[in-house]
Structures are given as C-alpha cells and as structure tokens.
mmCIF file of C-alpha atoms and ligand atoms in Angstrom:
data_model
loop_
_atom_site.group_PDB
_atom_site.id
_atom_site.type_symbol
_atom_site.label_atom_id
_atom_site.label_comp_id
_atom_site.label_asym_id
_atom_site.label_seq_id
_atom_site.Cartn_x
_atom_site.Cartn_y
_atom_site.Cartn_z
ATOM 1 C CA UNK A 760 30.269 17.722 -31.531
ATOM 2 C CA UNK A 761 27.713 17.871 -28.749
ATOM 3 C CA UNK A 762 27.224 15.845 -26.083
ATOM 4 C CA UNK A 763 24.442 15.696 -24.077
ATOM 5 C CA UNK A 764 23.190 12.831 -21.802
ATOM 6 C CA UNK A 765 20.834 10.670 -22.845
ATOM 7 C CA UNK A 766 18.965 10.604 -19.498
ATOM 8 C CA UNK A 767 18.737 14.662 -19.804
ATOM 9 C CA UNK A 768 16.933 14.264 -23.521
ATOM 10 C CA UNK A 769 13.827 12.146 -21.811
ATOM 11 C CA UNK A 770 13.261 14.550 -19.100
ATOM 12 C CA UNK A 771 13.378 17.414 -22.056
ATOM 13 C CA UNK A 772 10.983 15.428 -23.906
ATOM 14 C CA UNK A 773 9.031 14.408 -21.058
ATOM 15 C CA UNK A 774 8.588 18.347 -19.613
ATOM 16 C CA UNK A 775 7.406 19.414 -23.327
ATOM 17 C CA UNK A 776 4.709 16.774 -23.649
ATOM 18 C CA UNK A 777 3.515 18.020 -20.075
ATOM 19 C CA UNK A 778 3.787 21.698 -20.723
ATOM 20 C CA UNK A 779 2.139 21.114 -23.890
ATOM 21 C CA UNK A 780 -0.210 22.931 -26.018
ATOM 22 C CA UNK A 781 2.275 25.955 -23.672
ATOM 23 C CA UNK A 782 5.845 26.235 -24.543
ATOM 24 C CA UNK A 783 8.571 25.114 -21.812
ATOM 25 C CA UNK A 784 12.058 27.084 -22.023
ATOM 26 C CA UNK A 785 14.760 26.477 -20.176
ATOM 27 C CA UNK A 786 18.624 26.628 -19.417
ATOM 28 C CA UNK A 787 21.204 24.105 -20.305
ATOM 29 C CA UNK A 788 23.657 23.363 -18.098
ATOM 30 C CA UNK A 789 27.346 22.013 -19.019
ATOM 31 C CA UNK A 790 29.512 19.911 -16.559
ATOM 32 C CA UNK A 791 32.958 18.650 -17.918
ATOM 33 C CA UNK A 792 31.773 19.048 -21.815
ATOM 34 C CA UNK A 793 28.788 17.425 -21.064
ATOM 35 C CA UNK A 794 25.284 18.849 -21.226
ATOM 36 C CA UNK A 795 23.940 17.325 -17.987
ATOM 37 C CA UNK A 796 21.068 19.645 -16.636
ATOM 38 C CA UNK A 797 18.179 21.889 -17.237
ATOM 39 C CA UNK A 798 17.774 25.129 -15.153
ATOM 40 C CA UNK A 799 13.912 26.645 -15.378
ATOM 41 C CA UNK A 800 14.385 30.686 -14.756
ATOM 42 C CA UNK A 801 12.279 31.868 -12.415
ATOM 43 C CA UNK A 802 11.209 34.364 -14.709
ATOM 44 C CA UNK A 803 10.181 31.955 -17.619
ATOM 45 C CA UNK A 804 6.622 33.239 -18.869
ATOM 46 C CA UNK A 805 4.892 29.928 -20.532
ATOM 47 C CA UNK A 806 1.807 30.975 -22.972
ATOM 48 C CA UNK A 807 0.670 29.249 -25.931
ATOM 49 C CA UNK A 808 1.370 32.386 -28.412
ATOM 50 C CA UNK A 809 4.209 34.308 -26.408
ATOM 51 C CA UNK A 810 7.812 33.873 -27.894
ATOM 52 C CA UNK A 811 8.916 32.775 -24.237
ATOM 53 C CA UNK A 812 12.645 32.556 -25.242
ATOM 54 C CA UNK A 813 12.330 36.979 -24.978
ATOM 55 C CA UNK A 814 11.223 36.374 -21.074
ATOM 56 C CA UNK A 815 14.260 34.930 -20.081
ATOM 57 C CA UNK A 816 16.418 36.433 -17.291
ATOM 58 C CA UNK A 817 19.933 35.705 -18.419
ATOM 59 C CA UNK A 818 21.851 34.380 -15.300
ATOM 60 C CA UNK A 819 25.380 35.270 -15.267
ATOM 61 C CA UNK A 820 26.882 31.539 -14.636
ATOM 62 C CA UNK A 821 29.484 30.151 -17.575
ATOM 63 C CA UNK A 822 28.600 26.683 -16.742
ATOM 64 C CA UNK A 823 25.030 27.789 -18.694
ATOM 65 C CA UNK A 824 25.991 27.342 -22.775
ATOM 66 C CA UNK A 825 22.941 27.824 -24.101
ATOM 67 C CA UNK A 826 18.537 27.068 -24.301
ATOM 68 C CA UNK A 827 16.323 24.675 -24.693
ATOM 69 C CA UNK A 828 12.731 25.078 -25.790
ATOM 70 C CA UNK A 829 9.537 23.511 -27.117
ATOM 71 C CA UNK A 830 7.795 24.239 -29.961
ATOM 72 C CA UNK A 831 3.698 23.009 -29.673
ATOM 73 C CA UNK A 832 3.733 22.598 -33.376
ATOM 74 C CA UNK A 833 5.196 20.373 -35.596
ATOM 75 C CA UNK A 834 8.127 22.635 -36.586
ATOM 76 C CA UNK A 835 11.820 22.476 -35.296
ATOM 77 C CA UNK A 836 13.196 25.499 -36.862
ATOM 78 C CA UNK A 837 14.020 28.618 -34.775
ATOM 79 C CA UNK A 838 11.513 31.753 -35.361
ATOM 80 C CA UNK A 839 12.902 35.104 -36.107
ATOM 81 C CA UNK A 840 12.813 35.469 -32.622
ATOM 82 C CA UNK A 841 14.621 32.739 -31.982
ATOM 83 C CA UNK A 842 17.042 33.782 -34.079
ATOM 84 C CA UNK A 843 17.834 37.253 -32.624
ATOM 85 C CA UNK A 844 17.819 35.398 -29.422
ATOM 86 C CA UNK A 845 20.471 32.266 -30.109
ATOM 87 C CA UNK A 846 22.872 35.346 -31.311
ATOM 88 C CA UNK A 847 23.036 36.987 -28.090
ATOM 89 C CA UNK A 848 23.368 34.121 -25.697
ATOM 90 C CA UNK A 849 24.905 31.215 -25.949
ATOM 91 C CA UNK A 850 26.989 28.226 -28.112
ATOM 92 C CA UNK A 851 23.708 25.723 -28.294
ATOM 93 C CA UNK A 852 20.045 26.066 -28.230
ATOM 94 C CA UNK A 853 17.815 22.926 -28.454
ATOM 95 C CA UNK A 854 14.320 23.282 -30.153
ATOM 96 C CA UNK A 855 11.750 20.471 -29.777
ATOM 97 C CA UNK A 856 8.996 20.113 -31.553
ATOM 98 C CA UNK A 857 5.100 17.872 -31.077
ATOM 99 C CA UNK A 858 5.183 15.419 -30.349
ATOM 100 C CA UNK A 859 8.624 15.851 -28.441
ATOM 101 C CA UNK A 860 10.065 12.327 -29.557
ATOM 102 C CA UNK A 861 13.746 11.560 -30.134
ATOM 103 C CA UNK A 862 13.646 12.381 -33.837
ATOM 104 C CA UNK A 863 11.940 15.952 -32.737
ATOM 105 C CA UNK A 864 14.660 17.301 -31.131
ATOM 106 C CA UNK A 865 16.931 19.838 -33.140
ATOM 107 C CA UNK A 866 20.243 21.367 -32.335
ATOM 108 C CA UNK A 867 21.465 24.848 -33.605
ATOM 109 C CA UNK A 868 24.594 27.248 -33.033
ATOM 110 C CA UNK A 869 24.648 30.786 -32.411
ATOM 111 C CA UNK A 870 24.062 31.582 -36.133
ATOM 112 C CA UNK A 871 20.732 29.165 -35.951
ATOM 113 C CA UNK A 872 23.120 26.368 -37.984
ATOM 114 C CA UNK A 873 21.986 22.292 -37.723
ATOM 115 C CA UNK A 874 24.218 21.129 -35.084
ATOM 116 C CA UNK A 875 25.396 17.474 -34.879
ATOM 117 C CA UNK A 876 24.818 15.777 -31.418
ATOM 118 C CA UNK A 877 26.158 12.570 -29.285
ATOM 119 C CA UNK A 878 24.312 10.722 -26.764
ATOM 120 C CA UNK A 879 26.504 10.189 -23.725
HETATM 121 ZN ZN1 ZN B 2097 11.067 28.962 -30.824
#
C-alpha cells in the first residue's frame, strides 16, 4: 500500500488547477515510506499538447520513487507515453485528471497497474 500525505495531495491538486489548461509534472519524493514532497525539474517543459513526462531530467537521488502529473482532460489513464515512461523510472506515478479533485487522482505501478493508496 501507498502512503502519501494528505497535506501533499492538496498542493498536487492545487498546482494542476493553476497550471491548467498546461500539464504540471513533477517528482515524488519518499521520506520514511511516506510520500511527503514534490520536486519540479528544472527541465520540466509545460505545453498544452507536449507529453511533458519525455522532458524530464531523471535526477539520480533514491529518495525520488516515482512522478506525478496532470492530465487537462478528463482522463486518468496513462498514454502510451506514459506507459513507456512509468517502465523506466520508478515504483509509483500519480496521474490527475480536470478538475484535479480528490476522486481525480489515480495511482499506477511500473507496469501502469491501479494502485491502492492511504492517506497519512
Ligand atoms: Zn500522461
């Protein structure tokens, strides 16, 4: 099971609605089995129609176990692209879709599988 800190899911959901109609991407950050942070890479392109996740300059720093990212429609499953990309990096990446509520956020593995999550 995940666990990720409540506190951590509104600032996700509050960055998406304020990057939205563009896409925000990001790092998650795990401290003592906990996902606790968000780190924005520097090199993070955000554009409406760009798969952003393929911008992203992998940092080399174990405490980061996996993505988040936003999704400015209505749909929560990972693109092809997002796919490819959960396979090479990572144990959890966090899709949210509009309008970046509670019930919008969706969890996957490596393999793009539903992952079940626990507010902390
Ligand atoms: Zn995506």
């Amino acid at each position: 099971m995940i666990k990720i800190d409540e506190e951590l899911l509104d600032f996700i959901s509050h960055a998406a609605k304020n990057t939205h109609p563009n896409e925000f991407a990001a790092f998650l950050r795990e401290e003592k089995e906990i996902i606790s942070e968000v780190i924005f890479s520097p090199f993070s392109i955000f554009g409406r129609n760009s798969s952003t996740i393929s911008h992203f300059s992998l940092p080399i720093d174990v405490s980061i176990v996996g993505t988040v990212h936003s999704h400015p429609s209505a749909n929560g499953s990972p693109s092809r692209e997002d796919l490819n990309f959960f396979l090479r990096y990572g144990k959890v990446h966090i899709i949210i879709c509009y309008p970046y509520n509670r019930n919008d956020l969706f969890f996957y593995s490596r393999e793009g599988e539903n992952l079940a999550y626990e507010l902390v």
